[in-house]
């Protein structure tokens, strides 16, 4: 069996791995899969906050027999009483251990996950929230929509060009929610940055922005927020979720 230093390091850091079992698989579109996992020990004590994510250990046969790699996925729909939670996978065309593993899932398949301590909360002064990203950020965006108070207006911008994008899970709220699919242009993230500028053109007072997705896309959005809108660092958070052409390891 290939030596797995990542697992060893995390074990030394006392990061606990929790067993999970697939119980349901749903495909809102052929390229986006929602998987419900049974994990009573994990779901019961879980402190849920927006964008909560975990490290999923998946087989990586290219690295050796029995080798496991970790990939980040956002936790959605935690139901402690039923001992379940869900992850949503973009089933991307380029091969990758997590995407490939997710493509083959059926009820009964088991894996391990580890929680991450990253904690994020909305600043108290925020009166408008902008959530931007690509479709890997959709679960996190939905997790924000679930908790943002109704008094705060929310605008969602997701750069996604598939014709069946309207079938993807979109959470509702009673407060104001503007949702826009942004059709990608020739360069990833450029169209999204344009949409960010348009959204912010009414002024940035009380505006808090959160963005995630592919690295170049996030770079475009960050530049629009900082240079285009002049948004303070404290009024924005962004995270690279994946890098085009590069495996997460
Ligand atoms: C905090 C966090 C939360 C995340 N939440 C989610 C989530 O809820 N749902 C989700 O689907 N992803 C999520 N991601 C992104 C996911 O971890 C990456 O897409 C990851 O690279 C997938 O691993 P892989 O093994 O399939 O591909 P890798 O081995 O990492 O990459 C192999 C190849 O596939 C390409 N690739 C990877 N991801 C994509 C993609 N989405 N589209 C097109 N090409 C891709 C890479 O550029 C590379 O060329 C999250 C990432 C982070 C850091």
CSV table of C-alpha atoms and ligand atoms in Angstrom, one decimal:
chain,number,residue,atom,x,y,z
A,1,UNK,CA,0.0,0.0,0.0
A,2,UNK,CA,1.4,3.5,-0.9
A,3,UNK,CA,2.4,5.6,2.1
A,4,UNK,CA,0.0,8.4,2.7
A,5,UNK,CA,1.8,11.3,4.4
A,6,UNK,CA,-1.3,13.6,4.4
A,7,UNK,CA,-3.3,11.1,6.4
A,8,UNK,CA,-0.4,10.6,8.8
A,9,UNK,CA,0.0,14.4,9.4
A,10,UNK,CA,-3.7,14.9,10.0
A,11,UNK,CA,-3.7,12.0,12.4
A,12,UNK,CA,-0.8,13.6,14.3
A,13,UNK,CA,-2.7,16.8,14.4
A,14,UNK,CA,-5.5,14.8,16.0
A,15,UNK,CA,-7.9,15.4,13.2
A,16,UNK,CA,-10.6,12.7,13.5
A,17,UNK,CA,-11.9,10.8,10.6
A,18,UNK,CA,-15.6,9.9,10.7
A,19,UNK,CA,-17.1,7.0,8.7
A,20,UNK,CA,-19.9,7.9,6.3
A,21,UNK,CA,-22.2,5.6,4.2
A,22,UNK,CA,-24.0,6.7,1.0
A,23,UNK,CA,-27.8,6.3,1.4
A,24,UNK,CA,-29.2,8.3,-1.5
A,25,UNK,CA,-27.9,9.6,-4.8
A,26,UNK,CA,-29.8,12.3,-6.8
A,27,UNK,CA,-28.8,13.9,-10.1
A,28,UNK,CA,-30.5,17.3,-10.6
A,29,UNK,CA,-28.5,17.4,-13.9
A,30,UNK,CA,-26.2,14.8,-15.5
A,31,UNK,CA,-23.2,16.8,-14.3
A,32,UNK,CA,-24.2,17.7,-10.7
A,33,UNK,CA,-24.8,15.0,-8.2
A,34,UNK,CA,-26.3,15.3,-4.7
A,35,UNK,CA,-25.3,12.5,-2.3
A,36,UNK,CA,-26.9,11.9,1.1
A,37,UNK,CA,-24.7,10.2,3.7
A,38,UNK,CA,-25.5,8.5,6.9
A,39,UNK,CA,-23.1,9.5,9.6
A,40,UNK,CA,-24.9,9.6,12.9
A,41,UNK,CA,-21.8,10.2,15.0
A,42,UNK,CA,-20.9,13.2,12.9
A,43,UNK,CA,-24.3,14.7,12.2
A,44,UNK,CA,-25.5,14.7,15.8
A,45,UNK,CA,-22.8,17.0,17.3
A,46,UNK,CA,-22.2,19.1,14.3
A,47,UNK,CA,-22.0,22.9,14.7
A,48,UNK,CA,-23.5,24.1,11.4
A,49,UNK,CA,-22.5,27.5,10.0
A,50,UNK,CA,-22.5,28.9,6.4
A,51,UNK,CA,-19.9,27.4,4.0
A,52,UNK,CA,-19.0,24.6,6.5
A,53,UNK,CA,-16.9,22.1,4.6
A,54,UNK,CA,-15.1,18.9,5.2
A,55,UNK,CA,-12.2,16.9,3.9
A,56,UNK,CA,-13.5,13.8,2.0
A,57,UNK,CA,-11.1,10.9,1.6
A,58,UNK,CA,-11.4,9.3,-1.8
A,59,UNK,CA,-9.4,6.5,-3.4
A,60,UNK,CA,-6.7,7.8,-5.7
A,61,UNK,CA,-5.5,4.8,-7.7
A,62,UNK,CA,-3.1,6.9,-9.8
A,63,UNK,CA,-1.0,7.4,-6.6
A,64,UNK,CA,-0.9,3.8,-5.7
A,65,UNK,CA,-3.0,0.9,-4.5
A,66,UNK,CA,-5.0,1.9,-1.4
A,67,UNK,CA,-3.9,5.5,-1.6
A,68,UNK,CA,-6.5,8.0,-0.3
A,69,UNK,CA,-6.6,11.7,-1.2
A,70,UNK,CA,-8.6,14.4,0.5
A,71,UNK,CA,-10.8,16.9,-1.3
A,72,UNK,CA,-12.9,19.8,0.1
A,73,UNK,CA,-16.7,19.6,-0.1
A,74,UNK,CA,-19.4,21.8,1.4
A,75,UNK,CA,-21.8,20.3,3.9
A,76,UNK,CA,-25.4,20.8,3.2
A,77,UNK,CA,-28.7,19.8,4.8
A,78,UNK,CA,-27.5,18.4,8.1
A,79,UNK,CA,-30.3,16.5,9.8
A,80,UNK,CA,-29.0,15.5,13.2
A,81,UNK,CA,-32.2,13.6,14.2
A,82,UNK,CA,-31.9,11.3,11.1
A,83,UNK,CA,-28.0,11.2,11.4
A,84,UNK,CA,-27.6,12.4,7.8
A,85,UNK,CA,-26.1,15.2,5.7
A,86,UNK,CA,-25.5,15.8,2.0
A,87,UNK,CA,-22.6,16.8,-0.3
A,88,UNK,CA,-23.1,18.1,-3.8
A,89,UNK,CA,-20.5,17.1,-6.4
A,90,UNK,CA,-19.8,18.8,-9.7
A,91,UNK,CA,-19.1,15.8,-12.0
A,92,UNK,CA,-16.5,17.5,-14.1
A,93,UNK,CA,-15.3,16.0,-17.4
A,94,UNK,CA,-11.5,16.0,-16.6
A,95,UNK,CA,-10.6,13.0,-14.5
A,96,UNK,CA,-10.0,13.5,-10.8
A,97,UNK,CA,-10.3,11.1,-7.9
A,98,UNK,CA,-13.2,12.9,-6.2
A,99,UNK,CA,-15.2,13.5,-9.3
A,100,UNK,CA,-14.6,10.0,-10.6
A,101,UNK,CA,-15.5,8.5,-7.2
A,102,UNK,CA,-18.7,10.5,-7.1
A,103,UNK,CA,-19.7,9.3,-10.6
A,104,UNK,CA,-19.7,5.7,-9.4
A,105,UNK,CA,-21.6,6.2,-6.1
A,106,UNK,CA,-24.5,3.9,-5.1
A,107,UNK,CA,-26.1,3.4,-1.7
A,108,UNK,CA,-23.9,1.4,0.6
A,109,UNK,CA,-20.6,2.8,-0.5
A,110,UNK,CA,-18.5,4.0,2.5
A,111,UNK,CA,-15.8,6.6,3.0
A,112,UNK,CA,-14.3,8.8,5.7
A,113,UNK,CA,-14.5,12.5,6.2
A,114,UNK,CA,-12.7,14.9,8.5
A,115,UNK,CA,-14.1,18.3,9.7
A,116,UNK,CA,-12.3,21.6,9.2
A,117,UNK,CA,-12.2,24.3,11.8
A,118,UNK,CA,-12.7,27.2,9.4
A,119,UNK,CA,-15.5,29.4,10.8
A,120,UNK,CA,-17.2,32.3,9.0
A,121,UNK,CA,-19.9,34.7,10.1
A,122,UNK,CA,-21.6,37.7,8.6
A,123,UNK,CA,-20.3,41.0,10.0
A,124,UNK,CA,-22.9,42.8,12.1
A,125,UNK,CA,-22.9,46.0,10.1
A,126,UNK,CA,-23.9,44.2,6.8
A,127,UNK,CA,-27.2,45.3,5.3
A,128,UNK,CA,-26.6,43.7,1.8
A,129,UNK,CA,-24.8,40.6,0.8
A,130,UNK,CA,-23.3,39.6,-2.5
A,131,UNK,CA,-22.6,35.9,-3.0
A,132,UNK,CA,-20.6,35.1,-6.2
A,133,UNK,CA,-18.8,32.1,-7.6
A,134,UNK,CA,-19.0,29.1,-10.0
A,135,UNK,CA,-21.1,26.1,-9.5
A,136,UNK,CA,-18.7,24.5,-7.0
A,137,UNK,CA,-19.7,27.3,-4.7
A,138,UNK,CA,-23.4,26.7,-5.1
A,139,UNK,CA,-23.7,24.5,-2.0
A,140,UNK,CA,-21.9,27.2,0.1
A,141,UNK,CA,-24.1,29.9,-1.4
A,142,UNK,CA,-27.2,27.9,-0.5
A,143,UNK,CA,-25.9,27.5,3.0
A,144,UNK,CA,-25.5,31.3,3.3
A,145,UNK,CA,-29.1,31.8,2.0
A,146,UNK,CA,-30.4,29.5,4.8
A,147,UNK,CA,-29.0,31.7,7.6
A,148,UNK,CA,-28.9,35.3,6.4
A,149,UNK,CA,-31.6,37.3,8.3
A,150,UNK,CA,-34.6,38.4,6.1
A,151,UNK,CA,-33.8,42.1,6.8
A,152,UNK,CA,-30.6,41.8,4.7
A,153,UNK,CA,-30.9,41.8,0.8
A,154,UNK,CA,-29.0,39.0,-0.9
A,155,UNK,CA,-27.7,39.0,-4.5
A,156,UNK,CA,-26.4,35.8,-5.9
A,157,UNK,CA,-24.2,35.7,-9.1
A,158,UNK,CA,-23.1,32.2,-10.4
A,159,UNK,CA,-21.1,31.9,-13.5
A,160,UNK,CA,-22.5,28.8,-15.2
A,161,UNK,CA,-23.3,28.1,-18.8
A,162,UNK,CA,-25.1,24.7,-19.0
A,163,UNK,CA,-28.5,24.9,-20.7
A,164,UNK,CA,-30.0,22.9,-17.7
A,165,UNK,CA,-28.6,25.1,-15.0
A,166,UNK,CA,-32.1,26.0,-13.7
A,167,UNK,CA,-32.5,22.5,-12.5
A,168,UNK,CA,-29.7,22.9,-9.9
A,169,UNK,CA,-30.7,23.3,-6.2
A,170,UNK,CA,-31.5,26.9,-5.3
A,171,UNK,CA,-32.5,27.7,-1.8
A,172,UNK,CA,-35.4,30.2,-1.2
A,173,UNK,CA,-35.8,32.8,1.5
A,174,UNK,CA,-38.6,35.2,2.5
A,175,UNK,CA,-36.2,38.2,2.4
A,176,UNK,CA,-35.1,39.7,-0.9
A,177,UNK,CA,-33.1,37.4,-3.1
A,178,UNK,CA,-31.8,38.4,-6.6
A,179,UNK,CA,-30.4,35.4,-8.4
A,180,UNK,CA,-28.5,35.7,-11.7
A,181,UNK,CA,-26.9,33.0,-13.7
A,182,UNK,CA,-24.0,34.6,-15.5
A,183,UNK,CA,-23.1,33.0,-18.8
A,184,UNK,CA,-19.3,32.6,-19.1
A,185,UNK,CA,-17.4,34.7,-21.6
A,186,UNK,CA,-14.2,33.6,-23.3
A,187,UNK,CA,-12.1,34.1,-20.2
A,188,UNK,CA,-13.3,32.4,-16.9
A,189,UNK,CA,-14.5,34.9,-14.4
A,190,UNK,CA,-14.6,37.9,-16.6
A,191,UNK,CA,-18.4,37.9,-17.1
A,192,UNK,CA,-18.8,37.3,-13.4
A,193,UNK,CA,-16.6,40.3,-12.5
A,194,UNK,CA,-18.7,42.5,-14.9
A,195,UNK,CA,-21.9,41.3,-13.1
A,196,UNK,CA,-20.2,42.1,-9.7
A,197,UNK,CA,-19.4,45.6,-10.9
A,198,UNK,CA,-23.0,46.1,-12.1
A,199,UNK,CA,-24.4,44.9,-8.7
A,200,UNK,CA,-22.1,47.2,-6.8
A,201,UNK,CA,-22.6,50.2,-9.0
A,202,UNK,CA,-25.5,51.4,-6.7
A,203,UNK,CA,-22.9,51.9,-4.0
A,204,UNK,CA,-21.2,49.7,-1.5
A,205,UNK,CA,-22.5,51.0,1.8
A,206,UNK,CA,-23.4,48.1,4.0
A,207,UNK,CA,-22.2,45.6,1.3
A,208,UNK,CA,-20.5,42.4,2.3
A,209,UNK,CA,-19.2,40.2,-0.5
A,210,UNK,CA,-18.3,36.5,-0.4
A,211,UNK,CA,-16.9,34.6,-3.4
A,212,UNK,CA,-15.5,31.2,-4.2
A,213,UNK,CA,-14.7,28.9,-7.2
A,214,UNK,CA,-11.9,28.4,-9.6
A,215,UNK,CA,-8.8,30.4,-8.9
A,216,UNK,CA,-8.8,32.7,-12.0
A,217,UNK,CA,-12.5,33.3,-11.5
A,218,UNK,CA,-12.0,34.3,-7.9
A,219,UNK,CA,-9.1,36.6,-9.0
A,220,UNK,CA,-11.4,38.4,-11.4
A,221,UNK,CA,-14.1,38.8,-8.7
A,222,UNK,CA,-11.5,40.0,-6.1
A,223,UNK,CA,-10.2,42.6,-8.5
A,224,UNK,CA,-13.7,43.9,-9.3
A,225,UNK,CA,-14.5,44.1,-5.6
A,226,UNK,CA,-11.2,45.8,-4.7
A,227,UNK,CA,-10.3,47.9,-7.7
A,228,UNK,CA,-13.7,48.4,-9.3
A,229,UNK,CA,-15.9,48.9,-6.3
A,230,UNK,CA,-13.2,49.9,-3.7
A,231,UNK,CA,-14.6,47.5,-1.2
A,232,UNK,CA,-12.6,47.3,2.0
A,233,UNK,CA,-10.8,44.0,2.8
A,234,UNK,CA,-13.0,43.6,5.9
A,235,UNK,CA,-16.1,43.7,3.7
A,236,UNK,CA,-15.1,40.7,1.6
A,237,UNK,CA,-14.0,37.1,1.8
A,238,UNK,CA,-13.0,34.9,-1.1
A,239,UNK,CA,-11.6,31.4,-1.4
A,240,UNK,CA,-10.1,29.4,-4.2
A,241,UNK,CA,-12.0,26.1,-4.4
A,242,UNK,CA,-10.1,24.5,-7.4
A,243,UNK,CA,-7.5,25.4,-10.0
A,244,UNK,CA,-8.1,24.7,-13.7
A,245,UNK,CA,-5.6,22.2,-15.1
A,246,UNK,CA,-4.2,21.3,-11.7
A,247,UNK,CA,-5.1,18.4,-9.5
A,248,UNK,CA,-5.6,19.2,-5.8
A,249,UNK,CA,-2.9,16.6,-5.0
B,1,LIG,C1,-13.6,24.7,0.9
B,1,LIG,C2,-14.0,24.0,-0.3
B,1,LIG,C3,-15.3,23.6,-0.6
B,1,LIG,C4,-15.6,23.0,-1.8
B,1,LIG,N1,-16.9,22.6,-2.0
B,1,LIG,C5,-17.2,21.9,-3.1
B,1,LIG,C6,-18.6,21.4,-3.3
B,1,LIG,O1,-19.4,21.5,-2.4
B,1,LIG,N2,-18.8,20.8,-4.5
B,1,LIG,C7,-17.9,20.6,-5.5
B,1,LIG,O2,-18.2,20.1,-6.5
B,1,LIG,N3,-16.6,21.1,-5.3
B,1,LIG,C8,-16.3,21.7,-4.1
B,1,LIG,N4,-15.0,22.1,-3.9
B,1,LIG,C9,-14.0,21.9,-5.0
B,1,LIG,C10,-13.4,20.5,-5.1
B,1,LIG,O3,-12.7,20.2,-3.9
B,1,LIG,C11,-12.5,20.5,-6.3
B,1,LIG,O4,-13.2,20.7,-7.5
B,1,LIG,C12,-11.6,19.3,-6.4
B,1,LIG,O5,-10.5,19.7,-7.2
B,1,LIG,C13,-12.2,18.1,-7.0
B,1,LIG,O6,-11.3,17.0,-6.9
B,1,LIG,P1,-11.1,15.9,-8.0
B,1,LIG,O7,-10.4,14.9,-7.3
B,1,LIG,O8,-12.4,15.6,-8.7
B,1,LIG,O9,-10.1,16.7,-9.1
B,1,LIG,P2,-8.6,17.0,-8.9
B,1,LIG,O10,-7.7,15.8,-8.8
B,1,LIG,O11,-8.4,18.1,-7.9
B,1,LIG,O12,-8.3,17.7,-10.3
B,1,LIG,C14,-8.2,17.0,-11.5
B,1,LIG,C15,-8.5,17.8,-12.7
B,1,LIG,O13,-9.9,18.2,-12.7
B,1,LIG,C16,-10.1,19.6,-12.7
B,1,LIG,N5,-11.2,20.0,-11.9
B,1,LIG,C17,-11.3,19.9,-10.6
B,1,LIG,N6,-12.5,20.4,-10.1
B,1,LIG,C18,-13.1,20.8,-11.3
B,1,LIG,C19,-14.4,21.4,-11.5
B,1,LIG,N7,-15.3,21.6,-10.5
B,1,LIG,N8,-14.8,21.6,-12.8
B,1,LIG,C20,-13.9,21.4,-13.8
B,1,LIG,N9,-12.7,20.8,-13.6
B,1,LIG,C21,-12.3,20.5,-12.4
B,1,LIG,C22,-8.7,20.2,-12.2
B,1,LIG,O14,-8.5,21.5,-12.8
B,1,LIG,C23,-7.7,19.1,-12.8
B,1,LIG,O15,-7.4,19.4,-14.1
B,1,LIG,C24,-14.6,22.7,-2.7
B,1,LIG,C25,-13.3,23.1,-2.5
B,1,LIG,C26,-13.0,23.7,-1.3
B,1,LIG,C27,-11.5,24.1,-1.0
